[in-house]
Tab-separated table of C-alpha atoms in Angstrom:
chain	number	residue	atom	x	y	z
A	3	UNK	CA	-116.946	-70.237	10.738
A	4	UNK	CA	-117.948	-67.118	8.951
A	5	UNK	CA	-115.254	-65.250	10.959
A	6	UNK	CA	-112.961	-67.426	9.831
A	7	UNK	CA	-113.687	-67.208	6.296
A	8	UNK	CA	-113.587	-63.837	6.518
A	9	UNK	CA	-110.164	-63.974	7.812
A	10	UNK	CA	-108.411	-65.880	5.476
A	11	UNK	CA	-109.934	-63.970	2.629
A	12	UNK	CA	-108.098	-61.095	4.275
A	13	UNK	CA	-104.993	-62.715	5.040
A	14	UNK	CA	-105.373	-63.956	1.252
A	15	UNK	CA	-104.966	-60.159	-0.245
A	16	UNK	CA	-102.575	-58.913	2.432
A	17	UNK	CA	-100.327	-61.583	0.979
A	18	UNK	CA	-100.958	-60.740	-2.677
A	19	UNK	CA	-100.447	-56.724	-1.935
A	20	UNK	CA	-97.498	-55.131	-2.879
A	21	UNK	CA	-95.123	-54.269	0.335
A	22	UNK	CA	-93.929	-50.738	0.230
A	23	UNK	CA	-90.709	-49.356	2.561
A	24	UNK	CA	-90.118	-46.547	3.591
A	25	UNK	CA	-87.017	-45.655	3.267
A	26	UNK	CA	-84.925	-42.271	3.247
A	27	UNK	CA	-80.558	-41.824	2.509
A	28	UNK	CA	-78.530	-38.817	4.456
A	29	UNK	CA	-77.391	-35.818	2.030
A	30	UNK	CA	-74.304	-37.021	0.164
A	31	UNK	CA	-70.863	-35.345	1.176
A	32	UNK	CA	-69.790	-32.953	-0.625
A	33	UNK	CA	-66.708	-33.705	-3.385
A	34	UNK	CA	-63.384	-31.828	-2.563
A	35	UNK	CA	-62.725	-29.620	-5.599
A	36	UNK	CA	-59.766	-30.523	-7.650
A	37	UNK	CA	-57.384	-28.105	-8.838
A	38	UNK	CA	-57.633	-29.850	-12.523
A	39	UNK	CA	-61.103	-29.634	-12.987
A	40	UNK	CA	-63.360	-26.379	-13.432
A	41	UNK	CA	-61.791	-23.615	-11.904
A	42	UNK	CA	-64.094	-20.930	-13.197
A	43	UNK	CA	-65.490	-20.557	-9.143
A	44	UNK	CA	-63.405	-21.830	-7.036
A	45	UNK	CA	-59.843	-19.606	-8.610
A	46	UNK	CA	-58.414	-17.458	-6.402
A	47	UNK	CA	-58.766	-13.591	-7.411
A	48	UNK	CA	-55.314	-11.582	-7.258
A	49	UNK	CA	-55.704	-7.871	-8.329
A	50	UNK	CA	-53.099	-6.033	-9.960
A	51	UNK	CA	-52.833	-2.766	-9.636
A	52	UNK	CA	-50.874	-1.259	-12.616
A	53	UNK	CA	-51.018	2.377	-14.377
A	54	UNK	CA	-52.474	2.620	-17.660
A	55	UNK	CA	-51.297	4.309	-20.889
A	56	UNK	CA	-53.364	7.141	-19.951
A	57	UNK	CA	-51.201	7.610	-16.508
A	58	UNK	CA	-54.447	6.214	-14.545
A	59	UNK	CA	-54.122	3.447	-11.770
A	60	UNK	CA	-56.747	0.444	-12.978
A	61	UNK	CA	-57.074	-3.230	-11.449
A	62	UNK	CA	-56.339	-6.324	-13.864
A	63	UNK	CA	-56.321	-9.917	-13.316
A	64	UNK	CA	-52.335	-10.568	-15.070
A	65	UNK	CA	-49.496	-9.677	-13.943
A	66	UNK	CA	-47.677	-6.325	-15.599
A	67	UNK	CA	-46.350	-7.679	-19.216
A	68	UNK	CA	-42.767	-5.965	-17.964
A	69	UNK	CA	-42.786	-8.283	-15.090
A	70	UNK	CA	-43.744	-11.137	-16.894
A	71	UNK	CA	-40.931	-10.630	-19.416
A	72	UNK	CA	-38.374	-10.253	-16.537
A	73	UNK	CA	-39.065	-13.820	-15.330
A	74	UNK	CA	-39.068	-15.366	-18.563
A	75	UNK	CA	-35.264	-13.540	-19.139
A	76	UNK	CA	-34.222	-14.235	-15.374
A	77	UNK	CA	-31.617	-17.361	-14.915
A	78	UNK	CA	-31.293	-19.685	-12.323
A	79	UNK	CA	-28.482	-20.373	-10.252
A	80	UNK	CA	-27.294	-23.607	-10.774
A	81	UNK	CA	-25.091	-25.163	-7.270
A	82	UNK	CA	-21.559	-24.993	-7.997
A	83	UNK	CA	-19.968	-27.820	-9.303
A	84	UNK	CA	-16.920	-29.456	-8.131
A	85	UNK	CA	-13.388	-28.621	-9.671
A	86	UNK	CA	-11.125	-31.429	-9.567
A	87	UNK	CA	-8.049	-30.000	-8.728
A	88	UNK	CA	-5.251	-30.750	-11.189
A	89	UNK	CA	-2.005	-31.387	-10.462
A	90	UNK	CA	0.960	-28.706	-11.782
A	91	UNK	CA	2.452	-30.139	-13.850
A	92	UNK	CA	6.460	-29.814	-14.070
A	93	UNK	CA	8.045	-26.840	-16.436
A	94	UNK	CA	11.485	-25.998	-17.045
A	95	UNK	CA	9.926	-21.922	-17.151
A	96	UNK	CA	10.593	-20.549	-13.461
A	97	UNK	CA	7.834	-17.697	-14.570
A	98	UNK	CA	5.368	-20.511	-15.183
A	99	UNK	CA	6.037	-22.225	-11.330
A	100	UNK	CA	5.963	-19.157	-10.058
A	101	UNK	CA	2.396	-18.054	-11.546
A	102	UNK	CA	0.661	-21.312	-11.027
A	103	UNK	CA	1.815	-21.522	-6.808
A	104	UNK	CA	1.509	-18.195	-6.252
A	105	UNK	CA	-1.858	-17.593	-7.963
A	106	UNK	CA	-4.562	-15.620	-5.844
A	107	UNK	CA	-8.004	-16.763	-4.916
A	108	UNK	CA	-10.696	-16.319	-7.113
A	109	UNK	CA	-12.812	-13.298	-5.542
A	110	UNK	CA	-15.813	-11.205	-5.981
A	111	UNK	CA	-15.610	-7.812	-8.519
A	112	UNK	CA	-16.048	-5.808	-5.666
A	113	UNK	CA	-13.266	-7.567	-3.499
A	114	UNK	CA	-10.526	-7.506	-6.307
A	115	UNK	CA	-10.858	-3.929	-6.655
A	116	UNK	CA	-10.466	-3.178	-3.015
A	117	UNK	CA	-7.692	-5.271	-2.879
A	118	UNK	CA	-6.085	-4.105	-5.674
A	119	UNK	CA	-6.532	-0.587	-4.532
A	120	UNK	CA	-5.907	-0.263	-0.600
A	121	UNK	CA	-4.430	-3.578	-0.698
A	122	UNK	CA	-2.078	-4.662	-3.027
A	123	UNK	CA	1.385	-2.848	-3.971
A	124	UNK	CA	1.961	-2.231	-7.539
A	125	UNK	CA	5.181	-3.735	-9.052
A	126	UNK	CA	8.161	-1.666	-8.403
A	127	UNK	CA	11.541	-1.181	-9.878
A	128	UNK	CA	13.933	-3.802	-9.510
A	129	UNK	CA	16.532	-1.607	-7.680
A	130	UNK	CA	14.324	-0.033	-5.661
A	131	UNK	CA	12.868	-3.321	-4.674
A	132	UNK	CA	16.885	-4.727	-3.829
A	133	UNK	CA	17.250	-1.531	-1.214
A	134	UNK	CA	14.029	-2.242	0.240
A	135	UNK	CA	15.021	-5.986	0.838
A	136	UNK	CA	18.184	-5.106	2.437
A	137	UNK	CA	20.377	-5.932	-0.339
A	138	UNK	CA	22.190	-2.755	-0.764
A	139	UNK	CA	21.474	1.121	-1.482
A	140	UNK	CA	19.611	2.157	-4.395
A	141	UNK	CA	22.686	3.069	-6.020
A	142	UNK	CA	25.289	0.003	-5.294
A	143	UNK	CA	21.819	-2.528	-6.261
A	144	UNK	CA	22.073	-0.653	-10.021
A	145	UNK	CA	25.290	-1.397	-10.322
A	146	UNK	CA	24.853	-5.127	-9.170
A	147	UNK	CA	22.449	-5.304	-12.131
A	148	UNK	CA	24.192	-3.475	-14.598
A	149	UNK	CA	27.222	-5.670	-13.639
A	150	UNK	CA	24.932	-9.105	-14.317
A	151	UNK	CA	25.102	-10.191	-10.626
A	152	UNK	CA	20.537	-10.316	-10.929
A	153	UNK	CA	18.363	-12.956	-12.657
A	154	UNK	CA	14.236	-12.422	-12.259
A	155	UNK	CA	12.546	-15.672	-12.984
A	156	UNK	CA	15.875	-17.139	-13.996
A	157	UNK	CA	16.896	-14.577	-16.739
A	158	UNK	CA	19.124	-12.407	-16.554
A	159	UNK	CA	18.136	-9.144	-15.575
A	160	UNK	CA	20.255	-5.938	-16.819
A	161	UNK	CA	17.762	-2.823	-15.969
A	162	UNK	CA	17.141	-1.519	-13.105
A	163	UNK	CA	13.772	-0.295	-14.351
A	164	UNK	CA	12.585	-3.636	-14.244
A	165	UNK	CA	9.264	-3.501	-12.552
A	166	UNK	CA	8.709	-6.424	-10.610
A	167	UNK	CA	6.806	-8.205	-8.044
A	168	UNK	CA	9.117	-9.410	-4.913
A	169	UNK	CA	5.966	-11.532	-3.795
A	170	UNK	CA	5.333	-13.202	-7.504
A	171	UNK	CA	8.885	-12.993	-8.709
A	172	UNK	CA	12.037	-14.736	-8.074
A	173	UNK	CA	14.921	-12.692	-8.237
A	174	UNK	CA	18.509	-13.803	-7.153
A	175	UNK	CA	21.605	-11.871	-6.714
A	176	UNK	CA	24.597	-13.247	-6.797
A	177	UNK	CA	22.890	-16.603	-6.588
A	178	UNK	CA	21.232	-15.736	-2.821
A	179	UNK	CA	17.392	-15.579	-3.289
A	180	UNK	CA	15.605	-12.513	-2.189
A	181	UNK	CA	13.058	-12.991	0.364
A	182	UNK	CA	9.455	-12.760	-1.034
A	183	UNK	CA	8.676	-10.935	1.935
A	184	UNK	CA	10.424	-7.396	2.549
A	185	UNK	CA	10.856	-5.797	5.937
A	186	UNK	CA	8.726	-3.098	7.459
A	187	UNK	CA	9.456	0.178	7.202
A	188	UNK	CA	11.085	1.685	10.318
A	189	UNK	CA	11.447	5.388	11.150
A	190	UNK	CA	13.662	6.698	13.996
A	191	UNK	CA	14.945	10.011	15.187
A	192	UNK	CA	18.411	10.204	16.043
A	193	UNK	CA	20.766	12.548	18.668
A	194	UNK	CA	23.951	12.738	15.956
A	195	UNK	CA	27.055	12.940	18.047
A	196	UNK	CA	30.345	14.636	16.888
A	197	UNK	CA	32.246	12.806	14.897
A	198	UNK	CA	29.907	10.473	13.147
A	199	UNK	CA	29.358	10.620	9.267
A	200	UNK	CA	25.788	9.859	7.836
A	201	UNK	CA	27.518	7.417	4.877
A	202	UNK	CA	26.500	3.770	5.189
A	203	UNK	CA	29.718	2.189	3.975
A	204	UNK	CA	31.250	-0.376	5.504
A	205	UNK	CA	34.356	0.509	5.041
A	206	UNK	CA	33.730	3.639	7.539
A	207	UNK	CA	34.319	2.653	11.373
A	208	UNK	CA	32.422	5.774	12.987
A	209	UNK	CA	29.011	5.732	10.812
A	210	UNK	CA	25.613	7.077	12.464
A	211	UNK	CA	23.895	3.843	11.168
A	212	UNK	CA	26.941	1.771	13.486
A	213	UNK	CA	24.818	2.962	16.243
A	214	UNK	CA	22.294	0.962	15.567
A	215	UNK	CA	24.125	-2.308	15.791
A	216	UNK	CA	22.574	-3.177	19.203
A	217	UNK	CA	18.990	-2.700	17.767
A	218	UNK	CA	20.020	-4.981	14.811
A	219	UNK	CA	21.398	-7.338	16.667
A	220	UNK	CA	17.839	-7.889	18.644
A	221	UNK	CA	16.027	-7.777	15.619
A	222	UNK	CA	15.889	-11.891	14.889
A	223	UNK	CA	14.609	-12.458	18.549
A	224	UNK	CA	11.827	-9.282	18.320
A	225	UNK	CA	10.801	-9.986	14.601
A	226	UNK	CA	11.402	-13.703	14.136
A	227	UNK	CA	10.971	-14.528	10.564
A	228	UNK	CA	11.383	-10.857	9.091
A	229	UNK	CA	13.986	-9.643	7.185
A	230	UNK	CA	15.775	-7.516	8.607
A	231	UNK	CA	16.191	-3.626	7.504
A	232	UNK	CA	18.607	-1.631	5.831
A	233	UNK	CA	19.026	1.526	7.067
A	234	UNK	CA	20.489	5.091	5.668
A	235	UNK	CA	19.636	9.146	6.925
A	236	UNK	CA	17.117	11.280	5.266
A	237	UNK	CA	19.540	13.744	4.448
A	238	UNK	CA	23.065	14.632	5.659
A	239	UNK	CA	24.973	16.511	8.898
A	240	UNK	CA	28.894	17.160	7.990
A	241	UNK	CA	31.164	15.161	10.793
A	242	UNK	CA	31.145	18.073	13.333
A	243	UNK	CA	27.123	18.556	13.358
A	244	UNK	CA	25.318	17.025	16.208
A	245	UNK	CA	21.144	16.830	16.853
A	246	UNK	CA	18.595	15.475	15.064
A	247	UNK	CA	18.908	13.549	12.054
A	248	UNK	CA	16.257	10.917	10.420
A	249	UNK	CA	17.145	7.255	10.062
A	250	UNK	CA	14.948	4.684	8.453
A	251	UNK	CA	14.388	2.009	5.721
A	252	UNK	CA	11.957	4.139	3.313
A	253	UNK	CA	13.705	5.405	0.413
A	254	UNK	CA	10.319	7.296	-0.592
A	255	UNK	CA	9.978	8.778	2.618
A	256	UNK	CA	13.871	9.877	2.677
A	257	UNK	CA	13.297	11.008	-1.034
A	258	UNK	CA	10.464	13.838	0.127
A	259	UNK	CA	11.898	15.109	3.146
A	260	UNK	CA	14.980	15.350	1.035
A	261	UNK	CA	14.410	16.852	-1.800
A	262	UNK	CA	14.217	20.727	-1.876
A	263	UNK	CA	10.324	21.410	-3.144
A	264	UNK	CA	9.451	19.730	0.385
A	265	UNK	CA	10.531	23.136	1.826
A	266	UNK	CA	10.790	21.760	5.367
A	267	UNK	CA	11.943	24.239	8.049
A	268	UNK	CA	15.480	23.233	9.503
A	269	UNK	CA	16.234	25.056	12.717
A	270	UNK	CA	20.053	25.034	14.011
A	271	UNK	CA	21.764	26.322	17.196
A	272	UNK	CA	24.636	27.352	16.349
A	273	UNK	CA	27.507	28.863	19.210
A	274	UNK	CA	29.744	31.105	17.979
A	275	UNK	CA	33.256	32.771	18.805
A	276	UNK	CA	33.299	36.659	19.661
A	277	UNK	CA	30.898	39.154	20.664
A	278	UNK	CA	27.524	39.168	17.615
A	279	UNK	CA	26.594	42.715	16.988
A	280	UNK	CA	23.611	43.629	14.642
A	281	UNK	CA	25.479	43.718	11.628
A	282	UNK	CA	26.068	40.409	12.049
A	283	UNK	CA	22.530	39.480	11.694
A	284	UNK	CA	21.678	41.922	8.996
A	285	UNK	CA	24.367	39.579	7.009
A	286	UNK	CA	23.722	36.692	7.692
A	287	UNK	CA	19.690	37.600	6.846
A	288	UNK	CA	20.929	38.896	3.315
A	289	UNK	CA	22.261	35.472	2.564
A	290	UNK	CA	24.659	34.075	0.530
A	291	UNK	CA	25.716	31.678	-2.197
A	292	UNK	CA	25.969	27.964	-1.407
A	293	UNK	CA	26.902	25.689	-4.532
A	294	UNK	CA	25.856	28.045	-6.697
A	295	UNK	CA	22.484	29.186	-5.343
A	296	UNK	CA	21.994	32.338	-3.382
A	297	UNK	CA	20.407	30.761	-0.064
A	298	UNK	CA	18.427	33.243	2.356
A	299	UNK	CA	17.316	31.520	6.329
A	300	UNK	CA	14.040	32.084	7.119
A	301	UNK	CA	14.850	33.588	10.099
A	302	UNK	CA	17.885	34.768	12.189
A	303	UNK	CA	17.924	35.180	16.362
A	304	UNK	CA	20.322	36.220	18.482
A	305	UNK	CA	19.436	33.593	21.881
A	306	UNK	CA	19.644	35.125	25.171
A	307	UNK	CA	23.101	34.199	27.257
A	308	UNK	CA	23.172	31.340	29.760
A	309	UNK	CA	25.218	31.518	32.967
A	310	UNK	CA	26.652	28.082	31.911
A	311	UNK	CA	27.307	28.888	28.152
A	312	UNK	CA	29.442	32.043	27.863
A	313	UNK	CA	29.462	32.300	24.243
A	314	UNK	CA	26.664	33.705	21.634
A	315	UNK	CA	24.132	31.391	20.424
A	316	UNK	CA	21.967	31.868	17.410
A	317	UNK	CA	18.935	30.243	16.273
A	318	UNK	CA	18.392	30.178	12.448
A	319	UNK	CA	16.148	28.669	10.236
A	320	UNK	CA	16.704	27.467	6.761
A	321	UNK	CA	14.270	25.277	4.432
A	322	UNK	CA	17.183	24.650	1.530
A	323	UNK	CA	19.018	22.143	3.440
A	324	UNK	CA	22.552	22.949	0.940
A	325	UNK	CA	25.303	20.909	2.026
A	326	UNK	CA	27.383	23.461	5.043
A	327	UNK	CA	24.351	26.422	4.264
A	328	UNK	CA	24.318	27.422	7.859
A	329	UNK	CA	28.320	27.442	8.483
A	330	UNK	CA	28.739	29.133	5.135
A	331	UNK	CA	25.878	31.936	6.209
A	332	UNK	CA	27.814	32.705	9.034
A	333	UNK	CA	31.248	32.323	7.886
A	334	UNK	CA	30.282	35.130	5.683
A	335	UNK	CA	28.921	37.629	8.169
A	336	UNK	CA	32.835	37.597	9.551
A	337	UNK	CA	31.723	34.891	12.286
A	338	UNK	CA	33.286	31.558	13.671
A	339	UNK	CA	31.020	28.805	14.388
A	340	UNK	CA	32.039	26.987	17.471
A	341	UNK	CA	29.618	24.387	17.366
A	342	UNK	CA	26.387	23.635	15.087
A	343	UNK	CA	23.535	21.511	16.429
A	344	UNK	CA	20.022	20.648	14.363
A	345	UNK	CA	17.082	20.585	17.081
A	346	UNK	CA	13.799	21.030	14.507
A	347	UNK	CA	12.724	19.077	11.336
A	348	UNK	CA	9.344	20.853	10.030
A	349	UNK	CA	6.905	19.873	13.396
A	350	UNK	CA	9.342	17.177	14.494
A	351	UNK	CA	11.222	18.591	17.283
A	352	UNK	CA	14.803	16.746	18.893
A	353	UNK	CA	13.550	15.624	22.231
A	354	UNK	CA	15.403	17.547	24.839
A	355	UNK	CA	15.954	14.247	26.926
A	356	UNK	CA	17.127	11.920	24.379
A	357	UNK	CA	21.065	11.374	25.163
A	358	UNK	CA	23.691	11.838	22.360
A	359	UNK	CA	23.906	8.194	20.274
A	360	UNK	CA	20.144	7.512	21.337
A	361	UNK	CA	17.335	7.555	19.634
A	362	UNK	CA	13.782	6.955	19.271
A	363	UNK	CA	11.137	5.176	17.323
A	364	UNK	CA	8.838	7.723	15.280
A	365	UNK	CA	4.951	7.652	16.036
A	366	UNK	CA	2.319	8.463	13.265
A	367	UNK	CA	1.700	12.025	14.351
A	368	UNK	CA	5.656	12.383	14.162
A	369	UNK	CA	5.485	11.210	10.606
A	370	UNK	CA	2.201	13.710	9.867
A	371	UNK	CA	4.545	16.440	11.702
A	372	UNK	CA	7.359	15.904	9.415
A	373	UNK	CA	4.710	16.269	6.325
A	374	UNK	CA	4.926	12.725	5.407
A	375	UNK	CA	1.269	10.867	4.944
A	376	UNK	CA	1.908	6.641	4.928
């Protein structure tokens, strides 16, 4: 019984004690840092390396103050917006039309100047731009103008200094348009035959251009779509003069190996009647005066005979191109030309298989050798 008491008075306290636990939490995670809170450890360090006043490198947190001041002036490109295109409206001013459908495209700086320098042909004069189309020569296209046959734009148009643009302008004569787009220029050589005379008339039956017809008549099928070209001669050969002689569409080109400051070498053949003794040459080396100018070749040759040709041949050279300058030198050293043929222009010379009424198209080099540069 005493055990028993004894028990219970045990089991008595146990039950009045306080219970204690033992129990234990894991570490808490740790809190991803924010980038709004307290920065002061956890910002990132970028040096900047900058020079000083004092011309010494040093590190600093900020940016250089010039760099800083370039973003704050720098702009940003804003997309390109959308231009409605408006419709042209109608105008009774041709020059208004022809601006507003013929306007270019809207290009870089950089692209317009190329363009407008390698590119794009400056306006020309309005006669010069009626020969080039096809119209007529430079001459017979002032007179259509002068004569009030030409309207540009739909006015009337009395100057032939008129600079213009054929692809911008609209020009009329004698109420046919001109095409916008003028022919390419065309350069041929030529083998002259007797009898032919370099004018371009119409009126004249036997004209060196007539012997082109066949090439003109071809033209449509091997340039459809392109105007086709007038041609003339660079320069003249009287009706009994045969070789080489320049035809082409250029009046520039014609102009410089015209004109006498070119100074282009000319070299003739010329056959003669009689025996040519050396007084002969010293003559015809001394000169003479053509149209009022006292013209001296360049050279003078006596040619060795051929067993075919039985009469003396002489090669001379001349640069002043005068209108007969070779018959009239040796018409004054007491000689009688029997025939005159041109073989040599400058570089350019007549190729010795191109047949009488033939000729050829000109290459670049051929140009370069007759000093002209495109």
């Amino acid at each position: 019984m005493q055990t028993i008491t004894n028990s219970a008075g045990d089991l008595s306290k146990s039950l009045h004690a306080p219970i204690e636990f033992d129990i234990s939490f894991a570490p808490p995670k740790p809190t991803p840092s924010s980038p709004r809170g307290n920065t002061a450890f956890q910002q990132l360090f970028i040096p900047w390396i900058v020079r000083g006043e004092d011309g010494k490198l040093k590190v600093q947190s900020q940016p250089p103050a010039h760099l800083i001041h370039a973003l704050a002036d720098a702009t940003t490109q804003n997309p390109k917006k959308k231009v409605k295109k408006k419709k042209p409206q109608a105008s009774s001013s041709s020059s208004a039309v022809t601006s507003s459908s013929t306007s270019e495209p809207k290009l870089s700086k950089a692209a317009r100047r190329y363009y407008n320098e390698n590119i794009k042909e400056p306006p020309q004069r309005l006669s010069k731009v009626l020969a080039a189309a096809g119209v007529a020569s430079r001459r017979t296209s002032e007179e259509l103008i002068f004569d009030g046959k030409v309207t540009v734009n739909g006015s009337l148009c009395t100057t032939p200094q008129t600079r213009v643009d054929p692809t911008r302008d609209i020009i009329y004569v004698n109420g046919n348009r001109v095409p916008k787009k003028l022919p390419p220029k065309v350069y041929f050589a030529l083998n002259k035959p007797k009898g032919y005379i370099c004018s371009s008339g119409e009126k004249e039956t036997k004209s060196v251009v007539s012997l082109f017809d066949e090439f003109m008549a071809s033209w449509d099928k091997r340039n459809p779509g392109t105007p086709k070209p007038r041609l003339f001669t660079v320069g003249r050969l009287d009706v009994a003069t045969t070789g080489l002689i320049i035809v082409t569409n250029d009046g520039d080109f014609a102009q410089k190996l015209s004109h006498p400051s070119s100074s282009l070498p000319k070299e003739y053949i010329t056959t003669v009647a009689g025996d040519v003794h050396k007084r002969h040459l010293m003559a015809i080396s001394e000169g003479t005066v053509v149209e009022g100018v006292h013209c001296v070749p360049d050279s003078v040759e006596l040619m060795p005979k051929q067993h075919d040709i039985p009469r003396a041949r002489l090669r001379i050279v001349v640069h002043e191109g005068r209108n007969h300058e070779v018959r009239e030198l040796v018409k004054n050293a007491g000689l009688e030309v029997y025939s005159l043929k041109r073989v040599r222009i400058g570089g350019f010379r007549l190729p010795s298989d191109l047949g009488l009424g033939k000729h050829v198209e000109l290459k670049q080099s051929e140009l370069k050798a007759l000093g002209w540069k495109s």
